[in-house]
Structure formats: C-alpha cells, structure tokens
Coordinates of C-alpha atoms and ligand atoms in Angstrom, one line a residue:
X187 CA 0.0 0.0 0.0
X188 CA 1.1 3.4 -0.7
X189 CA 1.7 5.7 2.5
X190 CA 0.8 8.9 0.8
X191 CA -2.6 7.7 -0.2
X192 CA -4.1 6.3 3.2
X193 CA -3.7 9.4 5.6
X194 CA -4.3 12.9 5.4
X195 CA -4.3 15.9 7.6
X196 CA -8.2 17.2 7.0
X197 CA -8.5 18.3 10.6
X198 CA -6.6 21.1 12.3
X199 CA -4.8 22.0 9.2
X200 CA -2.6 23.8 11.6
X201 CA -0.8 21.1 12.9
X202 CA 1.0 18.5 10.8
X203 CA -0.3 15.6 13.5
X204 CA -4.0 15.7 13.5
X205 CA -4.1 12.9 10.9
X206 CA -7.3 11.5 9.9
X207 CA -8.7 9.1 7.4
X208 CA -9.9 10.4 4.3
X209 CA -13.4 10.3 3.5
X210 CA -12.5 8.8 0.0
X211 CA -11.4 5.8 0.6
X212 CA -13.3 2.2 0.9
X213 CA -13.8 1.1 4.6
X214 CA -11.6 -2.3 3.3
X215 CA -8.9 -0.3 2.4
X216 CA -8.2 1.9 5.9
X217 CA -8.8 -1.5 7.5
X218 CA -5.7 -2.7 5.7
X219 CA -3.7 0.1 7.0
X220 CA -2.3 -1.0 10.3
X221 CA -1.5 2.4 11.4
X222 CA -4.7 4.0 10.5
X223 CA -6.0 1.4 12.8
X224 CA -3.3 2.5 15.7
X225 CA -4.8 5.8 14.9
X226 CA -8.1 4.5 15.4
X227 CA -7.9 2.5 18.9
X228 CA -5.7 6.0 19.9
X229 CA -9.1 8.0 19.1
X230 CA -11.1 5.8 21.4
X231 CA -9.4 5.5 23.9
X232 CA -7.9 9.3 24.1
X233 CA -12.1 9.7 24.2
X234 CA -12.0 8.9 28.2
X235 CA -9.2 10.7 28.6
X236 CA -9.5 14.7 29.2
X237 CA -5.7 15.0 27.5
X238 CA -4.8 18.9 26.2
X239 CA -5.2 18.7 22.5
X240 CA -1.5 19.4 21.6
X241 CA -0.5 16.1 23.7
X242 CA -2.7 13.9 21.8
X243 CA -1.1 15.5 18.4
X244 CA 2.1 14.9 19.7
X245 CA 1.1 11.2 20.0
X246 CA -0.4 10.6 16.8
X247 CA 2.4 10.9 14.6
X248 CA 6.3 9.8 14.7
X249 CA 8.3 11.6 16.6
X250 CA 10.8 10.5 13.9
X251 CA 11.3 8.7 10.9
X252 CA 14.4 7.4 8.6
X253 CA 13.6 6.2 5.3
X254 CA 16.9 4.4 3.7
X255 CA 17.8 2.6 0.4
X256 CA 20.9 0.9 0.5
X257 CA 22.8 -1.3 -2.0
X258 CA 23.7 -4.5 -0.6
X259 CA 26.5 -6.7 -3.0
X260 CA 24.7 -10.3 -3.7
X261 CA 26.3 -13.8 -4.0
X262 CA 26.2 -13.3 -7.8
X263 CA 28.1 -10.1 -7.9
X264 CA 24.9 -8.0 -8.8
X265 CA 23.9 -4.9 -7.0
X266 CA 20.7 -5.0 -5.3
X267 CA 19.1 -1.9 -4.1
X268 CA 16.6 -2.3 -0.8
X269 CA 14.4 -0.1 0.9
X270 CA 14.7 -0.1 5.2
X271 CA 13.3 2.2 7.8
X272 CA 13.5 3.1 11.4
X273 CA 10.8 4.9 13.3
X274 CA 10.7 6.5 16.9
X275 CA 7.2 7.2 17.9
X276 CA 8.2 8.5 21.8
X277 CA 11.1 9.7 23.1
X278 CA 9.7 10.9 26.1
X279 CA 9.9 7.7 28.8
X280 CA 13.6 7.0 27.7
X281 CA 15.8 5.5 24.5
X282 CA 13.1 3.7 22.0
X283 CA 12.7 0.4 22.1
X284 CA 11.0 -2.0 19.2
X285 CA 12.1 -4.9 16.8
X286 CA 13.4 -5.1 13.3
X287 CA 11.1 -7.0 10.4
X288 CA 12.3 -8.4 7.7
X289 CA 9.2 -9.0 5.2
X290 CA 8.4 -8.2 1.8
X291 CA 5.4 -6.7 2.9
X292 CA 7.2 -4.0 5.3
X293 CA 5.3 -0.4 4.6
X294 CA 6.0 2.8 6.5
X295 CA 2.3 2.9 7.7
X296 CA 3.2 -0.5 9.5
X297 CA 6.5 0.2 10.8
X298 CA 4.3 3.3 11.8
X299 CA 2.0 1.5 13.8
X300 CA 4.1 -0.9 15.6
X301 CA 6.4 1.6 16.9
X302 CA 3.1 3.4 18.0
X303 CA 2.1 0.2 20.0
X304 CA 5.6 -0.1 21.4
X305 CA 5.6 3.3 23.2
X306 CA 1.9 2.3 24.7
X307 CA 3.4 -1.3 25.6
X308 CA 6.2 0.0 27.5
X309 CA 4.0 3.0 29.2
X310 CA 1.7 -0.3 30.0
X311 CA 4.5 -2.3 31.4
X312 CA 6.1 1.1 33.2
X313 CA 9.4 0.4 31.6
X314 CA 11.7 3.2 30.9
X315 CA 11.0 3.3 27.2
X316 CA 9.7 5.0 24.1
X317 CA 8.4 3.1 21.0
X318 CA 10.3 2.2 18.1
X319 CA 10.2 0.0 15.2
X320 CA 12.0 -1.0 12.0
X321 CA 11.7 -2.9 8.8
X322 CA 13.1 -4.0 5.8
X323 CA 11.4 -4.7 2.5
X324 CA 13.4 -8.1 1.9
X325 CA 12.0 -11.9 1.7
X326 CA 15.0 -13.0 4.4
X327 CA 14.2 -16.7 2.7
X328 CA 15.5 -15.7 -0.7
X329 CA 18.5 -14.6 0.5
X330 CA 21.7 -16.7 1.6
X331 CA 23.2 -16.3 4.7
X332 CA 26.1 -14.2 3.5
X333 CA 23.6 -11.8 1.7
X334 CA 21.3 -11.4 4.7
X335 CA 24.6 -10.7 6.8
X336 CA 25.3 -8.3 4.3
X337 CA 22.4 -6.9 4.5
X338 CA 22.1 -6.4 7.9
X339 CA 25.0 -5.1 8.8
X340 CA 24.5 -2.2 5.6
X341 CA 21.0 -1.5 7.2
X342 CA 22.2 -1.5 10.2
X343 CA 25.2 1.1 9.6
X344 CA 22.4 3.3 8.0
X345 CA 19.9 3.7 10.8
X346 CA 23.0 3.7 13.3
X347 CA 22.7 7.6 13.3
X348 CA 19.4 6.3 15.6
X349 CA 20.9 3.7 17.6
X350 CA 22.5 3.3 20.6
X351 CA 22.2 1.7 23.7
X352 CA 21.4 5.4 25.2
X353 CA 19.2 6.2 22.5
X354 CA 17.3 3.2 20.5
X355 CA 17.9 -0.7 21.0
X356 CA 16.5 -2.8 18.6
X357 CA 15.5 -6.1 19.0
X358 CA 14.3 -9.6 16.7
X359 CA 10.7 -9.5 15.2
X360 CA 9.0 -11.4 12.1
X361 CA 11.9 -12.4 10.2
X362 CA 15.0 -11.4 12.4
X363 CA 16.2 -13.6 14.8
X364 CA 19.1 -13.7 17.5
X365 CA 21.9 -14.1 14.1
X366 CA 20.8 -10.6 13.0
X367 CA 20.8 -9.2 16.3
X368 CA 24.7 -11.0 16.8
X369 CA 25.1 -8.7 13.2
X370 CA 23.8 -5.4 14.7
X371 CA 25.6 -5.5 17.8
X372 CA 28.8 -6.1 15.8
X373 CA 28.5 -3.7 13.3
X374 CA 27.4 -1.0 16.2
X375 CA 30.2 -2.3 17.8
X376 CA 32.8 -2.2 14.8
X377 CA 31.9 1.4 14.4
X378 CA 32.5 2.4 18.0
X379 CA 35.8 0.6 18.4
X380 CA 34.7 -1.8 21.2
X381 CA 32.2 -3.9 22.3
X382 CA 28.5 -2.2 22.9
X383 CA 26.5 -5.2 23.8
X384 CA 23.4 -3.4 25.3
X385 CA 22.9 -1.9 21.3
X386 CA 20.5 -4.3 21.0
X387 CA 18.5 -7.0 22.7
X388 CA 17.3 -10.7 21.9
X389 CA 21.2 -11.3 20.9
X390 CA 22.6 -15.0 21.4
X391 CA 23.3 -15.4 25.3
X392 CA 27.4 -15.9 24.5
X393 CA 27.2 -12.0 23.5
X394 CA 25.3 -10.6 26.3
X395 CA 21.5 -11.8 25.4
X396 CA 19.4 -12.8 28.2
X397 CA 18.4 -16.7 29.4
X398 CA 14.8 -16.8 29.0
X399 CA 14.7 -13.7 26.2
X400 CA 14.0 -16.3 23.1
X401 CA 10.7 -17.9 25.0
X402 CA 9.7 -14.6 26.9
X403 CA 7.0 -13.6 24.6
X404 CA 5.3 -16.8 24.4
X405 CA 5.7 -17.3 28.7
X406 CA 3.8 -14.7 28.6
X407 CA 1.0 -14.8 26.2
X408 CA 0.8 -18.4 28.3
X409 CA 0.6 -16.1 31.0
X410 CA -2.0 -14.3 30.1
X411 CA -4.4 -17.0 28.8
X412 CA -3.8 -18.6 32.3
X413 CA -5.8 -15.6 34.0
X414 CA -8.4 -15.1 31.2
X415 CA -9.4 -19.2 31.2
X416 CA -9.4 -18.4 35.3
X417 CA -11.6 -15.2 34.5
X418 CA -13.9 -17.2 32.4
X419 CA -14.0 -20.7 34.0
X420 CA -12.2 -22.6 31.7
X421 CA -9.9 -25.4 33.7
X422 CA -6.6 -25.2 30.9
X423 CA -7.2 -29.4 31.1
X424 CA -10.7 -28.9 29.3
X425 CA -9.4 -25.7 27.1
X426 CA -8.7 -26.1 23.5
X427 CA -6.2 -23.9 21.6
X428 CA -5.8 -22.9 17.7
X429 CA -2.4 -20.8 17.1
X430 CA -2.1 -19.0 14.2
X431 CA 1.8 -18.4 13.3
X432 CA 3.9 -21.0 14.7
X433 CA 7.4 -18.6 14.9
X434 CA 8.9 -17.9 17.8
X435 CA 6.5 -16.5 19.7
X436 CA 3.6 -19.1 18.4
X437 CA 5.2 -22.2 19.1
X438 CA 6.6 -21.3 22.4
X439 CA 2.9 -20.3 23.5
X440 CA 2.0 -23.6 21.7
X441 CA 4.6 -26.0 23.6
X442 CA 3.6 -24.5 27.3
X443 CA -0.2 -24.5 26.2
X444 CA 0.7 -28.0 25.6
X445 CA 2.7 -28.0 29.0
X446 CA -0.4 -26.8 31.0
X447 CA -2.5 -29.5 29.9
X448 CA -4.6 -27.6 26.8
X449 CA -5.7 -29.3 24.3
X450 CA -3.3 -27.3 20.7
X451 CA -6.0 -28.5 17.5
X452 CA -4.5 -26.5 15.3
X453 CA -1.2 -24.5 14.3
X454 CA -0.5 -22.6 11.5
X455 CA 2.4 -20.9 9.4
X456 CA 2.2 -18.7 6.3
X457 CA 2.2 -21.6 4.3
X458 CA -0.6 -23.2 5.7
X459 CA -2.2 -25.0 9.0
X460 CA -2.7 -28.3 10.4
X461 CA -5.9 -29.5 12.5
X462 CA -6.2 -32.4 14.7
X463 CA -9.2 -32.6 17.2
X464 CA -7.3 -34.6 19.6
X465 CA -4.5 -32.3 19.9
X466 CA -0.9 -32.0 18.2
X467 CA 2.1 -32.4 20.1
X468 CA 4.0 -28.9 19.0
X469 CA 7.0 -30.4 20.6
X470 CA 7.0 -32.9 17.5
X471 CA 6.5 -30.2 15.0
X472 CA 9.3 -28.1 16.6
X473 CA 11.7 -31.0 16.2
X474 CA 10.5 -31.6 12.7
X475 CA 11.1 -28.0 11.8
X476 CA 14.7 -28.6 13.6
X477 CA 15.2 -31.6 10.9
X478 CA 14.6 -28.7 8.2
X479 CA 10.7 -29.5 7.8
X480 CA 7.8 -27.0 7.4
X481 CA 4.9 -27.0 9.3
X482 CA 2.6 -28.2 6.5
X483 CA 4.3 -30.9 6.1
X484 CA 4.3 -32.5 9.4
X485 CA 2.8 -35.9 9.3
X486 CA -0.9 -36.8 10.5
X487 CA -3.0 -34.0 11.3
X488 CA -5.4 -32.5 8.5
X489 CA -4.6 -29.6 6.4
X490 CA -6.4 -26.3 7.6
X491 CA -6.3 -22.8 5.8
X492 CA -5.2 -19.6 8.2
X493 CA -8.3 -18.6 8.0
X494 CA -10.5 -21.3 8.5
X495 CA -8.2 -21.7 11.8
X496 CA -9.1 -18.6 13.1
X497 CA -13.1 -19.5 13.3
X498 CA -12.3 -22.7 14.4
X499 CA -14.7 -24.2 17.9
X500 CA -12.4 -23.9 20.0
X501 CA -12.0 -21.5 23.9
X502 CA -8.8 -20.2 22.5
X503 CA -7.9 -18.7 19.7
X504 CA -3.9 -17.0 19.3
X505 CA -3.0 -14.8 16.8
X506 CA 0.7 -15.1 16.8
X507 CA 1.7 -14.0 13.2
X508 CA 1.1 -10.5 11.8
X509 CA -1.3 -7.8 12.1
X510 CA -4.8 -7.5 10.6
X511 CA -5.8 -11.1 10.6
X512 CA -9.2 -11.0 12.6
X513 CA -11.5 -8.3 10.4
X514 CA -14.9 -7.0 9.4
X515 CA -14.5 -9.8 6.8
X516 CA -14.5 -12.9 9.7
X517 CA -15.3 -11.7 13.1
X518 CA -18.6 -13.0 13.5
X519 CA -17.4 -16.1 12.2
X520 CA -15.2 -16.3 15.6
X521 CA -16.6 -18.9 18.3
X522 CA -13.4 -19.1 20.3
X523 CA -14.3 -17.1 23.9
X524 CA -10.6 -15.7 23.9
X525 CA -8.8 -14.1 21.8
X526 CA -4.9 -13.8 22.6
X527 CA -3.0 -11.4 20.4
X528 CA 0.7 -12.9 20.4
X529 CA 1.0 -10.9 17.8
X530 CA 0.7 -6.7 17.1
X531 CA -2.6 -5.7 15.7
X532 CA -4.0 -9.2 14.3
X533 CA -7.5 -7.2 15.0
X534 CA -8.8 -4.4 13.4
X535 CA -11.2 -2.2 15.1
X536 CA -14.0 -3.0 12.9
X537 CA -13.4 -6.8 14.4
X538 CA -12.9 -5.5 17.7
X539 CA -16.4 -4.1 17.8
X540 CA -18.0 -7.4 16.6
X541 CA -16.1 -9.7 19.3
X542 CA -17.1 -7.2 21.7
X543 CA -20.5 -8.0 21.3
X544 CA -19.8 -11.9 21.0
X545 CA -18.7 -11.0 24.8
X546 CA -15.3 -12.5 23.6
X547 CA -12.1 -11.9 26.1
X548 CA -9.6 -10.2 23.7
X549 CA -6.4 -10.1 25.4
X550 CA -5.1 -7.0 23.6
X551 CA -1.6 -7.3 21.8
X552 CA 0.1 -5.0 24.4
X553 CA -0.5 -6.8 27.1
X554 CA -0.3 -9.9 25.7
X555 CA 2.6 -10.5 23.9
X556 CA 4.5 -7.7 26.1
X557 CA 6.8 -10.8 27.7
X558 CA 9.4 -9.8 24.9
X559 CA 10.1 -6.5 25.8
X560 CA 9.9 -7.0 29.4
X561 CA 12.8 -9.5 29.4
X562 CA 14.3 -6.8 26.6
X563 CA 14.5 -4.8 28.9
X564 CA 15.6 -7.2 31.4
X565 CA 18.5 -8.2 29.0
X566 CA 19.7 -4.7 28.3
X567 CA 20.0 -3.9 32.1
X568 CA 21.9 -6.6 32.2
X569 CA 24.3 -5.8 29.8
X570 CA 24.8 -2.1 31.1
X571 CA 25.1 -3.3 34.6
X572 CA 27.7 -6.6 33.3
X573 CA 26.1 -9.0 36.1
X574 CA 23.9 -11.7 34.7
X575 CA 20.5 -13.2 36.3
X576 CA 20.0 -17.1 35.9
X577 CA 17.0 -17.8 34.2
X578 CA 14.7 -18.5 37.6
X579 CA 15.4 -14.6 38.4
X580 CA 14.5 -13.6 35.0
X581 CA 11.1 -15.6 34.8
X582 CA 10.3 -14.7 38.2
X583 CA 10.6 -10.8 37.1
X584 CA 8.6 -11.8 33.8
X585 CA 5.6 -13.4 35.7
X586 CA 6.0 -10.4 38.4
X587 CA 5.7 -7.4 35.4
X588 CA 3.2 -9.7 33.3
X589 CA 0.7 -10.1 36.4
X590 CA 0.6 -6.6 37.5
X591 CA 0.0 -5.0 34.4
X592 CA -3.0 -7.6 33.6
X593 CA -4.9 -6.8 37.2
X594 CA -4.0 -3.3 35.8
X595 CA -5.8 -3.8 33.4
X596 CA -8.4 -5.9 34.5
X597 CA -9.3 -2.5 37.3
X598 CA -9.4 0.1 34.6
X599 CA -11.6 -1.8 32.5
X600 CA -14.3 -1.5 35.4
X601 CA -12.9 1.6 36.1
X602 CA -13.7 3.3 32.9
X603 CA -16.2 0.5 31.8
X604 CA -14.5 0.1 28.8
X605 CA -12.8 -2.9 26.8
X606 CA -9.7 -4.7 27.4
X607 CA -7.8 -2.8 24.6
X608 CA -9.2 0.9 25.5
X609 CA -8.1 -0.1 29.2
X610 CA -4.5 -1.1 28.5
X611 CA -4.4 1.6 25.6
X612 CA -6.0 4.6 27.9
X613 CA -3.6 3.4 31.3
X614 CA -0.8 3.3 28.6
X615 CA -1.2 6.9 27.1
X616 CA -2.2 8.5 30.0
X617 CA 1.5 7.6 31.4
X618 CA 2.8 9.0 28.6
X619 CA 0.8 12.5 28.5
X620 CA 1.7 12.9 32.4
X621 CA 5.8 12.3 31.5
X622 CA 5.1 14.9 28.8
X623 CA 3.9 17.5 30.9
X624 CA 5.9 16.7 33.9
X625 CA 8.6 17.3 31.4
X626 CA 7.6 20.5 30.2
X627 CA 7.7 21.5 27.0
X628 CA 11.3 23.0 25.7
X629 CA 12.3 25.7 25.4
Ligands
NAD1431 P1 8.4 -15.3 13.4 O1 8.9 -14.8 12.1 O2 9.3 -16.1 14.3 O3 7.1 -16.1 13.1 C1 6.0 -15.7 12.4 C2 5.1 -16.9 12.1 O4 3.9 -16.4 11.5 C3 5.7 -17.9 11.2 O5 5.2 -19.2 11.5 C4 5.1 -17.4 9.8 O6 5.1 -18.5 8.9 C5 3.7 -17.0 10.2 N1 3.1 -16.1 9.3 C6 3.7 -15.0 8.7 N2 2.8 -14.5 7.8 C7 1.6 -15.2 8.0 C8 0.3 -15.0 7.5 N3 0.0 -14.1 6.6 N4 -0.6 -15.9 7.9 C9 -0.3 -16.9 8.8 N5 0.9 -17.0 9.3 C10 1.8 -16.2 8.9 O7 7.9 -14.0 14.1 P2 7.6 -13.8 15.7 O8 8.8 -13.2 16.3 O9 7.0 -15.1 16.2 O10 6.5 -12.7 15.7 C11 5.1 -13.0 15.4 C12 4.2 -11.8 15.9 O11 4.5 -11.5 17.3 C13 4.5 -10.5 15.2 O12 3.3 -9.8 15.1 C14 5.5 -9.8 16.1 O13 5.5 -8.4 15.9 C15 4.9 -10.2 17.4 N6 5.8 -10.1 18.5 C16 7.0 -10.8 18.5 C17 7.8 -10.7 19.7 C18 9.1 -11.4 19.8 O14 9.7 -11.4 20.8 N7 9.5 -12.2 18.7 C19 7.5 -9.9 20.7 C20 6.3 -9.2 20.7 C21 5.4 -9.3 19.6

C-alpha cells in the first residue's frame, strides 16, 4: 500500500499531526492500514481521557522517521538496491525500544503502527521506554546467509545515526532472529571501536543476550491465557487452543499451552495449518522444523487454511503471526471465547467491535505479547550493569511485570467501563501524557 494515499491531515490543518482518514477511501482499504487502525484504537481510547489537544497531536504521529535505500553486494556479484526504515514514535519515557522485520510486505504505515504500539506497551509495562520500530522490505528466505549478513550489517550502519544503547535498541521480530541481532551489535560495535553489547537485545546469550529472552514472549501470552481461562472458568485441562503463526512467539505459546494440559488443535504458518481434534504435540513439530521441515508438512493432522483456523470451535484462539488477521470480513465467524493477540494488531477495530459483542475476552496485543520487551528490557540492564541473572530470576521478574500489568488492566476496565484494549491503551497513554507534561515543553 502506498503511504501517501491512506492518511491525510483534514483536521486542524494547523498542525502537521492531526491525521485522519480520508473520507475517500473504501472502509476495506483503511482497515488494511495498520496504522490508521493504531490511529483509530488511539481515538477511542484518548475519548476517556481529558488529554490537552496538543499532547494527543504529539502522539499521533512519529516523533521521527528514517527512510533508507541501501545497496547490498549479492552472492552473484549484482547490486541489489533495498528499501529499510526506522521509526521513533516516543522519546519521552527514555531511548526507543522495538524490533526489526524483515518482510516483503514491510510499509511505513506498518512500521508506523508498531512503533506506536511499542511506546503504549512499554508505558503499559512502566518500563523506561519509548516506541520504536524497523523494517526491511526483503523476503530474508531468498536470501543466503552471507547476503542477509550483508544486509544487515548495511542496514544497520544506515539507521545507526538512531541507535544506541542510550538512545534506540533494537531487538528480533517477524523475520530477524538472535543471528541478526549478533550482526547489529557487531556492526554498532565495529563502528565504536569496542564492544556495545546493550545496542540491541534478543542477541545470542554468548554475546550478552538474556536466558529466557527467546521464549519470553510466548511465557507470557501463556501467562495471560492462564488468568483469562481463570476469568472465564475454563480449567486449561478442558481448554482447547488454535495458534495462528507458529514462529517464535507461536510455538513457544504452543509448547507450554501444551505443558499446561490444553488441548493445541490447530497451528499454523504462512504456508498453511494443520488441525487435529485430539491435539498436536508442537514439541514434535518443533523437532521436525529442527530436521529442516515446514509445518505443513508434518505428518498426520489434517490440512487447515489460516483462515479457516481462526473460526475454528475452540476456547482459544492465538493470533501469533502478523497484524490485521481478525477483520470485518471474519469476526462474526469467531466462536473461540478468547482471543490472545501474540501478535501486534492481528484485530482491526471494525473486528474488535464485533467480538465485543460476542462478549469475547480479547487479550489486547500490548499486554499480551509484552513478555518480549519486558525481558528486553531485562536483558539490556543486564548488559549495562555486566552481572547476569539465571534464568529462575529472569522468569520470576517476567511473571512479576506480566501479572501486574494484567490486574491493571483488569481494574481500569471497570474503572472506565471500557474494553480490554481501551483499558490497556487509555492506562498506557495516560502515562505517557503525564511524562510529557511533567517534562515540560522545551524551550
Ligand atoms: P516469526 O517470524 O518467528 O514467526 C511468524 C510466524 O507467522 C511464522 O510461523 C510465519 O510462517 C507465520 N506467518 C507469517 N505471515 C503469516 C500469514 N500471513 N498468515 C499466517 N501465518 C503467517 O515472528 P515472531 O517473532 O514469532 O512474531 C510474530 C508476531 O509476534 C509479530 O506480530 C510480532 O510483531 C509479534 N511479537 C514478537 C515478539 C518477539 O519477541 N519475537 C514480541 C512481541 C510481539
């Protein structure tokens, strides 16, 4: 999708940040958008809130945002030009924090949007952070190792005018793994003249990453469904669970679903699902996909499409893959009671509207999936600090962030009688309006 077209300024011409949706376009077509959707949620839940108009300006755009195209030499001697960017949405809680994809579907408007929903996760999870996010437009499978190193450590020389362990600290998301953040931390490091290891988090534990950083995301979304079967009823032996996206943060949820006694029917990748009443064992597929297999083609279960797995009979559903999966087009089709957003922004807020009437439990994605940052952050204090926690520490911390912030939640949704999401999302901005004007604004 092309940036340019989805947004304009129509309101308040006077400032460049009260963005709105265009009257011309189809309702299908701002649903795509994940950042006019950010925009959107921001609306409603800004609505409770009695913020001064220039705060919630200030928070609906960028606070800044690279744009970079960078030539990268491939295996076959040809020079490949690709397109990267880096945004900070906040800088007002501390450096920005927010992963790197690698996908060929990377648009500003997304990397938009997820840094957007990184400053509110932090705010959510009080950690000292503002929201970043960054992207490459590159299919990471088409490339060989040497080109994606290549890659990597060009893109990150370009955006390193951003980064720094004071200032932005990247971390893995769909399509990076701990390899690429070994790459960053390197290159950072190269350019400094010694070793920076708190440049970036999810990196290999032999470098300075964290124990318990590459399951953190999942512990928690495992977390989280815990409470919301206890809120609803739901003993985990009798619950049943469909995961769309089984990457690192779907099949960790997956394997300690599977732990807790839950019943996984279905997993998915972009490829394709499998469905098996009975249950799967994801600790099978994981080994198969260790042995250089794909999901779909893991023996026994029955084939399934993504979407057909979403609207699947089942208490759980987990959207653990990329944004805008549960829409307008199949929310009424969901029967599953809770809806766990592993991933950022799987629902639009068309969908969100109809699974608030189906009475469904959305866990919403910054609350959810907020395990990643928190041990992130865990990791980076860590390496500034050159003491190390064993893993029993880290979890412990983990459970201790994850748990308050979801009775947090829980209170402001009777507080404000709002949803899940507005109640994360208005607790979450409000902490970032009061920094601003504790702050002051300079001069
Ligand atoms: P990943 O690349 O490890 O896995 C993504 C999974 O989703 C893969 O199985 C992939 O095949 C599948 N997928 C991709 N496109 C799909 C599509 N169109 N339909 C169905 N499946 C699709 O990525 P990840 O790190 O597990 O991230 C997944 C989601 O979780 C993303 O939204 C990411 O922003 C979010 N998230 C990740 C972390 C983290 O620590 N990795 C933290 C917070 C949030």
């Amino acid at each position: 999708m092309d940036e340019g077209e989805i947004l304009e300024i129509s309101e308040n011409p006077g400032s460049p940040c009260a963005i709105r949706n265009p009257a011309g376009l189809s309702k299908g077509r701002i649903e795509d958008n994940a950042y006019a959707n950010a925009l959107a949620q921001f609306d409603k839940a800004v609505s409770h809130l009695h913020l001064k108009h220039g705060v919630m300006d200030m928070l609906r755009c960028p606070k800044r945002e690279l744009s970079v195209n960078f030539p990268v030499m491939m295996d076959s001697g040809d020079i490949r030009i690709f397109r990267g960017y880096r945004v900070h949405h906040s800088v007002v809680k501390g450096p920005t924090k927010g992963g790197i994809r690698y996908s060929p579907n990377v648009t500003l408007d997304e990397v938009r949007a997820l840094a957007m929903w990184m400053t509110w996760k932090c705010a959510l999870m009080n950690l000292p952070y503002g929201g970043a996010k960054g992207g490459v437009i590159v299919n990471p499978k088409e490339l060989s190792t040497r080109e994606l190193e290549r890659l990597t450590r060009r893109y990150a020389t370009e955006i390193s005018v951003l980064m720094g362990p004071e200032s932005d600290i990247p971390a893995p998301d769909v399509g990076t793994n701990p390899q690429v953040m070994a790459w960053i931390m390197d290159t950072y490091s190269m350019h400094r003249g010694f070793s920076v290891p708190a440049v970036v988090t999810g990196k290999p534990v032999e470098i300075g990453g964290s124990l318990g950083r590459t399951e953190a995301t999942g512990r928690g979304v495992g977390f989280c469904i815990l409470e919301a079967l206890k809120l609803r009823g739901i003993s985990p032996e009798n619950a049943t669970v469909a995961i769309q996206g089984f990457g690192n943060v779907g099949s960790v949820t997956a394997r300690m679903a599977h732990e807790l006694g839950m019943k996984v029917v279905a997993i998915s990748s972009s490829k394709g699902g499998l469905y098996k009443p009975d249950g799967i064992d994801p600790r099978m597929v994981t080994r198969h996909l260790e042995r250089g297999g794909s999901v779909t083609d893991f023996p026994g279960p029955d084939s399934i499409s993504n979407e057909d797995l979403l609207t699947l009979d089942c208490d759980v559903v987990i959207a653990a893959a990329i944004e805008n999966q549960i829409t307008s087009q199949n929310a009424d089709r969901i029967k599953a009671r809770i809806v766990a957003e592993g991933a950022n922004g799987p629902t639009t807020p068309e969908a969100d509207e109809i699974l608030d009437e189906k009475g469904a439990f959305i866990i919403p994605d910054i609350l959810c999936n907020a395990g990643g940052v928190i041990v992130s952050y865990l990791e980076w204090v860590q390496d500034l600090q050159s003491f190390f926690w064993p893993v029993d520490e880290i979890n412990r911390k983990l459970q201790y962030l994850m748990a308050k912030a979801f009775e947090s939640v829980i209170e402001a949704t009777k507080q404000f009688k709002v949803s899940n999401r507005e109640a994360a999302q208005i607790l979450a901005i409000q902490r970032i309006s009061d920094a601003i004007l504790i702050r002051g604004i300079y001069p």
